[in-house]
Coordinates of C-alpha atoms and ligand atoms in Angstrom, one line a residue:
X29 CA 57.7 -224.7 129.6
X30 CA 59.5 -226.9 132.3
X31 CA 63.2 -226.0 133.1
X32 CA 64.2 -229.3 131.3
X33 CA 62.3 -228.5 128.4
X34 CA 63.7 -225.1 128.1
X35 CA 67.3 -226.8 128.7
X36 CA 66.8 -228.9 125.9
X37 CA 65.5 -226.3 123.7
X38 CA 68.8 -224.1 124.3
X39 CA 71.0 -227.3 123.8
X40 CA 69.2 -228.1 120.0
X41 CA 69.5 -224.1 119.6
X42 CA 73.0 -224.3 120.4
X43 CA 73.5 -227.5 118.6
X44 CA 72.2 -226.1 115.6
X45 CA 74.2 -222.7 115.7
X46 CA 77.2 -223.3 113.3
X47 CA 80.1 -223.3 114.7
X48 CA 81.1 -219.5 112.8
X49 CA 78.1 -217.9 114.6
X50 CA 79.3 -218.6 117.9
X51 CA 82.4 -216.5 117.4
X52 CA 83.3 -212.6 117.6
X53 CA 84.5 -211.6 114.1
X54 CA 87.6 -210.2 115.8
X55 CA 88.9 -210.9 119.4
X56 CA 91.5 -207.9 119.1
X57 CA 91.9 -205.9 122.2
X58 CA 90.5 -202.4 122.7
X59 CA 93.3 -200.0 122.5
X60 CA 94.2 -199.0 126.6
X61 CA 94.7 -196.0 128.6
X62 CA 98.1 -194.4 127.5
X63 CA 101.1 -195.5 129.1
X64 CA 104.9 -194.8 128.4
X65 CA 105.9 -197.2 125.7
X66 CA 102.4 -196.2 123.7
X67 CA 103.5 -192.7 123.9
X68 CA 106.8 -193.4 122.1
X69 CA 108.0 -191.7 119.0
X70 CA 107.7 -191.7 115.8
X71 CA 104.1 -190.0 116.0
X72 CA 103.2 -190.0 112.5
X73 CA 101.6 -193.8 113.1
X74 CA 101.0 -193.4 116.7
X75 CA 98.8 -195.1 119.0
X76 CA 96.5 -192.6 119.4
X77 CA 97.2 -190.2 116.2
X78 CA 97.9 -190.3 112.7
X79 CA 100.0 -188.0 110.5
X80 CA 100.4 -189.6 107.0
X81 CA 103.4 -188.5 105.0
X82 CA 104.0 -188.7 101.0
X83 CA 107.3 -190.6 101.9
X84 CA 105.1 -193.8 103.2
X85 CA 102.8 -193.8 100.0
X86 CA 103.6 -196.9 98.1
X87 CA 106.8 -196.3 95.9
X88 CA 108.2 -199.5 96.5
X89 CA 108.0 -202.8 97.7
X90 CA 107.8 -203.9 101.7
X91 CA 108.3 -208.4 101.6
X92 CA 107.6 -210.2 104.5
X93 CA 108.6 -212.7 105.6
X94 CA 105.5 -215.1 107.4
X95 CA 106.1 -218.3 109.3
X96 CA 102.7 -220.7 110.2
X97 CA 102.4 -222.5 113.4
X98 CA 99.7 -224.8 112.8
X99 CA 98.2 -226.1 116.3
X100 CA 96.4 -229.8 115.9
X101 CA 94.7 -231.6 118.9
X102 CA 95.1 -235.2 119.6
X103 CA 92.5 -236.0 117.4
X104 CA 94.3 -234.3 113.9
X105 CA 91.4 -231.4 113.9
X106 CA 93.6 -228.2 113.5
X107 CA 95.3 -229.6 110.0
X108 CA 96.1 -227.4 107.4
X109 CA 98.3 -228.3 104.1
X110 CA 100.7 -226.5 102.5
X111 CA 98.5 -225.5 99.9
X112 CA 95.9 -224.4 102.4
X113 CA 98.5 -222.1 103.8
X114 CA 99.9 -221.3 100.5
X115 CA 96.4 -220.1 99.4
X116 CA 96.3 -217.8 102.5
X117 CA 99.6 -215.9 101.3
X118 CA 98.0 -215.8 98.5
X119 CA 94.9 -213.6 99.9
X120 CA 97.5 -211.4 101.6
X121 CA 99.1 -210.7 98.5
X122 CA 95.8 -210.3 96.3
X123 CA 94.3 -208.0 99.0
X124 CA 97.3 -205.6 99.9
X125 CA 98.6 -205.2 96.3
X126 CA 94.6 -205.2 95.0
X127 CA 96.3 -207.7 92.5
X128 CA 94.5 -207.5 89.2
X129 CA 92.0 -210.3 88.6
X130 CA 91.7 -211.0 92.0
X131 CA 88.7 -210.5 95.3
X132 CA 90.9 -207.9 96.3
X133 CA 91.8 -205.9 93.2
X134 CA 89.1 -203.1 94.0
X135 CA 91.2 -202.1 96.3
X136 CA 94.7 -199.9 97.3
X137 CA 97.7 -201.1 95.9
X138 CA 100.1 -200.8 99.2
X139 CA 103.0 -202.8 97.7
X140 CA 103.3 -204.7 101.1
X141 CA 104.1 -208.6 99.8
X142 CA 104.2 -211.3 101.8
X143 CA 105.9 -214.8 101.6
X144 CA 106.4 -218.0 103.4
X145 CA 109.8 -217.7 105.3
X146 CA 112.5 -220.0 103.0
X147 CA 115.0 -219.5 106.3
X148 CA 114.4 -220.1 110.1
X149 CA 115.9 -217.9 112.7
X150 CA 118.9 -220.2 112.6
X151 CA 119.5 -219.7 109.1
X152 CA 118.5 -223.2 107.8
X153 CA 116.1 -223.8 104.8
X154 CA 112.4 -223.9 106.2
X155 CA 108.8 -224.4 104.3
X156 CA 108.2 -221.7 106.9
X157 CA 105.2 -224.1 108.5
X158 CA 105.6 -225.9 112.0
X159 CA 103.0 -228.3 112.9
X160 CA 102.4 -228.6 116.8
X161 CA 100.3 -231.1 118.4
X162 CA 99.1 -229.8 121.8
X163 CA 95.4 -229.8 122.8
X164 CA 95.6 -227.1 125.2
X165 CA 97.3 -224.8 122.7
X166 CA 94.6 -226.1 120.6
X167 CA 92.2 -224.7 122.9
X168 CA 94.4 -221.2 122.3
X169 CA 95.2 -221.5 126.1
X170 CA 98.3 -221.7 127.8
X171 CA 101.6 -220.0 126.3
X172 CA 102.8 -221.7 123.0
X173 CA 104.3 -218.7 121.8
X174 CA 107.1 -218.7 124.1
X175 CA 108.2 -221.6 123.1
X176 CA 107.2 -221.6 119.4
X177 CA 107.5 -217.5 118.1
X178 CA 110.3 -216.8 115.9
X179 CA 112.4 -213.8 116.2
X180 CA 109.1 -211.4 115.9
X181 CA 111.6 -208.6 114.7
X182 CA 111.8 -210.7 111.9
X183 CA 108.8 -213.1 110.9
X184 CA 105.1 -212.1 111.0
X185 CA 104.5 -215.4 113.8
X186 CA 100.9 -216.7 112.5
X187 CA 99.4 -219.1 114.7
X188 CA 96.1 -221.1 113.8
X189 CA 94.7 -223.0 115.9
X190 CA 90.6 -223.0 117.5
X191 CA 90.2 -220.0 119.3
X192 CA 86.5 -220.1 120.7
X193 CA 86.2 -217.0 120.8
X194 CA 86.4 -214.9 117.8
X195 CA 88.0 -215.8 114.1
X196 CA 90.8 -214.1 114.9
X197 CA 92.7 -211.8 116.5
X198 CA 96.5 -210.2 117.1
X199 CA 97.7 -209.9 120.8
X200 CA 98.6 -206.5 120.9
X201 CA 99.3 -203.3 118.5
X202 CA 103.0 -202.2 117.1
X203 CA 102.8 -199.1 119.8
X204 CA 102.9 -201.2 123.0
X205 CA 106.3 -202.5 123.3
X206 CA 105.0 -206.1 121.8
X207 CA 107.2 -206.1 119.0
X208 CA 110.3 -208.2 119.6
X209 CA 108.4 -210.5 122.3
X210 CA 107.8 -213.8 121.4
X211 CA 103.7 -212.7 122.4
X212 CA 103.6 -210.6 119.3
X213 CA 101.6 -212.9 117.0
X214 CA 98.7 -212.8 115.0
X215 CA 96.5 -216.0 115.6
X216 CA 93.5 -217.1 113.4
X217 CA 90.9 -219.5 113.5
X218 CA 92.0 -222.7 111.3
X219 CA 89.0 -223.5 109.5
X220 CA 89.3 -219.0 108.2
X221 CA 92.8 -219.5 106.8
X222 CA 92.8 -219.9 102.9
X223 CA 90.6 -219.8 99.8
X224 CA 87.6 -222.2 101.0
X225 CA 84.9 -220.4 99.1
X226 CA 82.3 -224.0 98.6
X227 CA 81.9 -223.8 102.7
X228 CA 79.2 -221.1 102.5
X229 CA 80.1 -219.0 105.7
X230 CA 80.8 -215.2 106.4
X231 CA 84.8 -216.1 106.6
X232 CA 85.6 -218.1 103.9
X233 CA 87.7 -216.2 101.8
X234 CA 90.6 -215.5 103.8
X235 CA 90.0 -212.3 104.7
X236 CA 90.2 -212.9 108.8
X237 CA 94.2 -213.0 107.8
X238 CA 94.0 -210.1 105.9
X239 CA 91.5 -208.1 108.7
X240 CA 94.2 -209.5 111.3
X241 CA 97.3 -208.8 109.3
X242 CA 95.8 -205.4 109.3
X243 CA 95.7 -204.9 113.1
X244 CA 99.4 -206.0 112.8
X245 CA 100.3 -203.3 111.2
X246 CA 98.8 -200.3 113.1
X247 CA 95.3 -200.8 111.9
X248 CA 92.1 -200.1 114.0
X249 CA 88.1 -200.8 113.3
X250 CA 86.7 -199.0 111.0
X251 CA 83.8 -198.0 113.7
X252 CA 86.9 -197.5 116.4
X253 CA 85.2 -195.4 119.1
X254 CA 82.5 -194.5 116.7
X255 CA 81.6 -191.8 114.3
X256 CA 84.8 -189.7 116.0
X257 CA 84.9 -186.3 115.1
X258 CA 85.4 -185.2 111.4
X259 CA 87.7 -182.3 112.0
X260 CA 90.0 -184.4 114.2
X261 CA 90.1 -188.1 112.1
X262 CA 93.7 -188.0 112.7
X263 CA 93.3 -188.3 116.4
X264 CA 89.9 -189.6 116.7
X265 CA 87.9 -192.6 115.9
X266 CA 90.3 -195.5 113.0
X267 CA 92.8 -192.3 113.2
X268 CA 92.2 -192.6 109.0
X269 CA 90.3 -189.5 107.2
X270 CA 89.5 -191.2 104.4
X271 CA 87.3 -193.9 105.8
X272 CA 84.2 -192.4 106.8
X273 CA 83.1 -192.4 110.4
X274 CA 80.9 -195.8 111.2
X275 CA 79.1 -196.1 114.7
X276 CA 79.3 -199.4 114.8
X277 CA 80.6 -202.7 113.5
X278 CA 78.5 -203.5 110.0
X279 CA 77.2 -208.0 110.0
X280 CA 76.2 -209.8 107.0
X281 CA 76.8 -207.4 103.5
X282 CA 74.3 -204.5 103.7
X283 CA 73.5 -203.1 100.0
X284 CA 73.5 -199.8 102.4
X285 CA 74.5 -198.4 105.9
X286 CA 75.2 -195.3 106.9
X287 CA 75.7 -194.0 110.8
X288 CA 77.4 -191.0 110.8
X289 CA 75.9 -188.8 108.2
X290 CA 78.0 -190.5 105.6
X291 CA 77.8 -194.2 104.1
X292 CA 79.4 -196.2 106.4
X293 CA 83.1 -197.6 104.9
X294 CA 82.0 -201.4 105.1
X295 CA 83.8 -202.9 102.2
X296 CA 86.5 -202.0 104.3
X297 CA 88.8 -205.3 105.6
X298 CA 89.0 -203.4 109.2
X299 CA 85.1 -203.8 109.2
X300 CA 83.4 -207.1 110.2
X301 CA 81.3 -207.3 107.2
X302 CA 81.1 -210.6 105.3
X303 CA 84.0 -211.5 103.6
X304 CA 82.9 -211.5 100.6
X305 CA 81.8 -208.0 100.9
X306 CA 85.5 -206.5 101.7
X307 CA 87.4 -205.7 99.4
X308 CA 89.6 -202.6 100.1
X309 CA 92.0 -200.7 102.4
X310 CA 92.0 -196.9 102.0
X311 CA 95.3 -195.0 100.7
X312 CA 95.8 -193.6 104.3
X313 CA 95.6 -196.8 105.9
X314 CA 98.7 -198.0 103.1
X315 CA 100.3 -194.9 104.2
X316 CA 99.7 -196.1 108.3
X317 CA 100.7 -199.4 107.7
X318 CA 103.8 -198.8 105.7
X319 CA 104.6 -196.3 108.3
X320 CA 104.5 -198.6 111.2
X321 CA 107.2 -201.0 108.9
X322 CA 109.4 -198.3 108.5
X323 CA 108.8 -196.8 112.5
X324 CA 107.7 -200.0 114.5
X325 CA 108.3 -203.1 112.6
X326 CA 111.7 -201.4 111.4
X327 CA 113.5 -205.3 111.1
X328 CA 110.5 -207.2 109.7
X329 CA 110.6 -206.2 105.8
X330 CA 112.6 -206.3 103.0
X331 CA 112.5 -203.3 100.9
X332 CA 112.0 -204.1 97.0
X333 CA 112.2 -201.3 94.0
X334 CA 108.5 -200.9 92.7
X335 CA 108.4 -203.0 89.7
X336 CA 104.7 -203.5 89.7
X337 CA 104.3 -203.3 85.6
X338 CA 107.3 -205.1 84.8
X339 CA 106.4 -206.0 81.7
X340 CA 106.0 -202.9 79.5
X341 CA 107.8 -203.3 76.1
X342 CA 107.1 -205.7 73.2
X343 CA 106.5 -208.4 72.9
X344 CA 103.3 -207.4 75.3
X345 CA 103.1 -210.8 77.7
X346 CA 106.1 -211.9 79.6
X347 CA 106.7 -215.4 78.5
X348 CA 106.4 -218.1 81.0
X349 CA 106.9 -221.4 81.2
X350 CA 104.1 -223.4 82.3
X351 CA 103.7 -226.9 84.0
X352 CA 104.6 -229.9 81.5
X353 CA 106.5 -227.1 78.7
X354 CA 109.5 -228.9 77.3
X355 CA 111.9 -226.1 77.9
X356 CA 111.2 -225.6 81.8
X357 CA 114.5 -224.3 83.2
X358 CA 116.4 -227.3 85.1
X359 CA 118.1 -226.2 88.6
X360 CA 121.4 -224.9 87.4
X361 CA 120.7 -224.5 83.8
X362 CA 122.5 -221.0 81.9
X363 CA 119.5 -219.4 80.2
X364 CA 120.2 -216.0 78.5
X365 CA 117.3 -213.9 79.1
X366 CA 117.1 -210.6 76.6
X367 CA 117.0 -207.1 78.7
X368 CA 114.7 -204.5 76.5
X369 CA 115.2 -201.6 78.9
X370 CA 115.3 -199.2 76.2
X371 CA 111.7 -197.6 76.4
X372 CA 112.0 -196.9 80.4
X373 CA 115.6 -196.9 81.5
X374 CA 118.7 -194.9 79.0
X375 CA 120.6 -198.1 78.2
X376 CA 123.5 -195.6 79.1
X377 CA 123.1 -195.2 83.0
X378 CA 122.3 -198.9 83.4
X379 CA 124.8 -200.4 85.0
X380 CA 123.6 -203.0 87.7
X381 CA 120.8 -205.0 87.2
X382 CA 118.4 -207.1 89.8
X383 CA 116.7 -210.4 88.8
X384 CA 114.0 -212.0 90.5
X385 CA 112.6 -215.3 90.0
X386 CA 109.4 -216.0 91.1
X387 CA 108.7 -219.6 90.9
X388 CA 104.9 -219.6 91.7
X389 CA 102.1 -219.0 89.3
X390 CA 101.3 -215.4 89.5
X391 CA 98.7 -213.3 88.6
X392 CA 99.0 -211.7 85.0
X393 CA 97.0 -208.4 84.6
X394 CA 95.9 -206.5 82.0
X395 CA 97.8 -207.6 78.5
X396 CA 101.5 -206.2 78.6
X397 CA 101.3 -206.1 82.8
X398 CA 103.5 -208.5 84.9
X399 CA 102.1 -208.1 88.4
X400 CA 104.9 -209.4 90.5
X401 CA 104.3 -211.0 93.8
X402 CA 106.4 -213.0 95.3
X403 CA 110.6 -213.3 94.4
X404 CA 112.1 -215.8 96.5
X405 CA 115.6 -215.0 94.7
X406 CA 117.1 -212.4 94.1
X407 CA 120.3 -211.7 91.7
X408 CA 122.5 -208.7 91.6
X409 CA 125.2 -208.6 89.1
X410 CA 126.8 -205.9 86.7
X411 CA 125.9 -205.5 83.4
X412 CA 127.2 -203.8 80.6
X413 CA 124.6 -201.9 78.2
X414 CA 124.7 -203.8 74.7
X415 CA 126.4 -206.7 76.1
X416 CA 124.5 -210.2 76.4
X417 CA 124.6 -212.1 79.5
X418 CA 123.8 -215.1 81.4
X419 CA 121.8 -215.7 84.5
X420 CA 122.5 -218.9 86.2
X421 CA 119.7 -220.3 87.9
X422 CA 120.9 -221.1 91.2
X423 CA 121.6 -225.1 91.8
X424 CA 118.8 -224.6 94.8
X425 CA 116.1 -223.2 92.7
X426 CA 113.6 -225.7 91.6
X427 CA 111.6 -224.4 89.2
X428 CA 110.8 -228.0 87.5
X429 CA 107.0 -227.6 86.4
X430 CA 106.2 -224.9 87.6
X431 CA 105.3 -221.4 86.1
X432 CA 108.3 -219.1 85.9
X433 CA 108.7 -215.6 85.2
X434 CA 111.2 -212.8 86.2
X435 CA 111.2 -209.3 86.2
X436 CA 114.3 -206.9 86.5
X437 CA 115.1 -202.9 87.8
X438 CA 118.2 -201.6 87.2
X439 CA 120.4 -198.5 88.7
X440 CA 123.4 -197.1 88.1
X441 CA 125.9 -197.6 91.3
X442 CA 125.1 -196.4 94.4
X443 CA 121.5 -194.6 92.6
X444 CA 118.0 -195.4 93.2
X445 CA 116.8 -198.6 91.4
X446 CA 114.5 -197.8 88.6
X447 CA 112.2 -200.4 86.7
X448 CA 113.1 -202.2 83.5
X449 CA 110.8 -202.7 81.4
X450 CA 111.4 -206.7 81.9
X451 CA 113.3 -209.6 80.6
X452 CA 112.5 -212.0 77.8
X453 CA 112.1 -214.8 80.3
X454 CA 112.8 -217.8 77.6
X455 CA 115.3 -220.3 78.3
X456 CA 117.7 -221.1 75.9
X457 CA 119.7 -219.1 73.1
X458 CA 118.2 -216.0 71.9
Ligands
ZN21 ZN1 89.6 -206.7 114.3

């Protein structure tokens, strides 16, 4: 075969290599040598060890906050709509709540949520999506974060854009000192973001964002430096003892692997395995994760009581209002929702109440289960046991054809905040 035979042979080859095979699942760096700031405290989600602790299991909610920097070229290739994005969130919250009915509900509920940011760093109302047109940035070369990131304390910065190397990737781990720079910044490949499931490749369920998502919050490989040793797994291999030691990254969705005398953990999202085949995180990698929010993403979260089954009394299904109903709450309309928080709460120690409003369609579970995932407002007001009240939906709140529920947890001053057991969510006179 002549050289320009062989050339063309390798162009068709290449030619015909969708444009998913030619990428690295992951483009995360290896963890380096230790320094200083990777040394820091707190050690119980360390760079190099892990300690879980009961008090980051998942007892309540962590919300946070995500802004989208979508990077176009010239040309418009890059786009991605609002509902594109909005469908990504939605992964996130499916796959680290293991929301009922969903991909992701095999797996760990870690009560980590995750919303589009409704305020910039400035403090005005945002869709929390910027669109950039730069073909270099395109390229995912040259710094756009300096002059795009948002407060990284504050906003999980995702960027999509190319990337020729890999689906995705995040600069750097929690331990490094990244946090707080405008570098810190997960970044995915545009065509992996959101629910695309007709396209028929390895990536097309989201789960790049929720693999990447993962590495932003103190998450390694599974197969991190191998099969490690099993009577070190806090300080060897993912740092996780309860994903089993893998040897090396698992393609495709075997029925079967196993590397290191155990089945290897590849429906795991810190794997590279197709994703279709992922479908869990592991209760000590909820208990990592949540650790580095409380230890080394201290500002990025809001903390929320656990309200996951809000609905609990009778009647069994929350009511909701549903796109086209009659009676859909108008912005600024009084509606008296009923409190039944006899069954979980003594009506006698209630004496504050929290309302959420979740204008979004969520995910119902099982019958009688509200599983909440997103409240974008957030009511706090005193309530006297026996008495009826009124909520006002706020003037800003546009809930016009769209499914609405709420959901409700209530404490007595200056106590914990216990779940209700939910709010008749019906507009009008009860
Ligand atoms: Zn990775």
């Amino acid at each position: 075969m002549s050289h320009r035979t062989l050339l063309i042979a390798f162009s068709l080859l290449v030619l015909a290599t969708p444009a998913w095979a030619q990428r690295k699942r992951c483009g995360t760096p290896e963890r380096a040598p230790i320094t200083a700031s990777t040394m820091a405290a707190p050690s119980d989600c360390g760079y190099w060890t892990n300690s879980p602790q009961p008090e980051y299991d998942p007892n309540f909610f962590y919300d946070i906050p995500v802004v989208f920097h979508v990077i176009q070229n010239t040309s418009g290739d890059g786009y991605l709509s609002a509902d594109i994005i909005n469908d990504q969130i939605d992964v996130l919250n499916e796959d680290f709540q293991a929301i009922a009915g969903s991909p992701g509900a095999p797996g760990t509920n870690g009560k980590i949520r995750f919303h589009l940011a409704t305020s910039d760093p400035q403090g005005n109302p945002t869709t929390g999506i910027t669109y950039t047109t730069n073909n270099t940035w395109y390229m995912d070369s040259g710094n756009y974060w300096d002059p795009l990131a948002w407060d990284t304390n504050r906003y999980l910065n995702i960027y999509t854009n190319v990337i020729p190397c890999c689906y995705g990737y995040v600069a750097d781990f929690p331990q490094t000192g990244i946090v707080g720079t405008t570098a810190d910044r997960v970044v995915l490949w545009w065509e992996a973001v959101g629910k695309n499931p007709t396209s028929g490749w390895p990536g097309n369920m989201g789960r790049t964002g929720t693999h990447e998502v993962g590495h932003y919050l103190g998450l390694y490989h599974t197969f991190d430096s191998g099969c490690g040793s099993s009577s070190n797994c806090y300080g060897t291999g993912d740092l996780i003892c309860d994903t089993n030691g893998e040897q090396s990254a698992t393609l495709g969705c075997p029925s079967s692997k196993s590397s290191c005398g155990n089945s290897d953990p590849f429906h795991n999202y810190m794997d590279y395995t197709d994703d279709a085949c992922l479908w869990e995180f592991t209760p000590e990698q909820v208990n990592r994760m949540r650790c580095i929010l409380e230890h080394w993403r201290p500002d990025l979260a809001q903390q929320f009581p656990a309200q996951e089954n809000v609905r609990l009394g009778s009647p069994a299904n929350p009511v909701a209002l549903l796109p086209g109903q009659t009676n859909a709450p108008l912005a600024g309309e009084i509606w008296d929702p009923k409190v039944d928080h006899s069954s979980f709460v003594p009506a006698a120690v209630v004496d504050v109440l929290l309302i959420s409003y979740s204008p979004v369609n969520l995910p119902q579970g099982a019958a009688g289960t509200l599983l909440c995932q997103r409240p974008f407002v957030a009511t706090i007001f005193n309530y006297s046991p026996g008495t009826p009240f009124q909520v006002p939906i706020p003037n800003n709140f546009s809930v016009i054809n769209a499914p609405f529920y709420a959901q409700a947890a209530s404490k007595q001053g200056g106590g914990s905040w216990q779940l209700t057991n939910g709010l008749d969510c019906v507009v009008g006179n009860q």
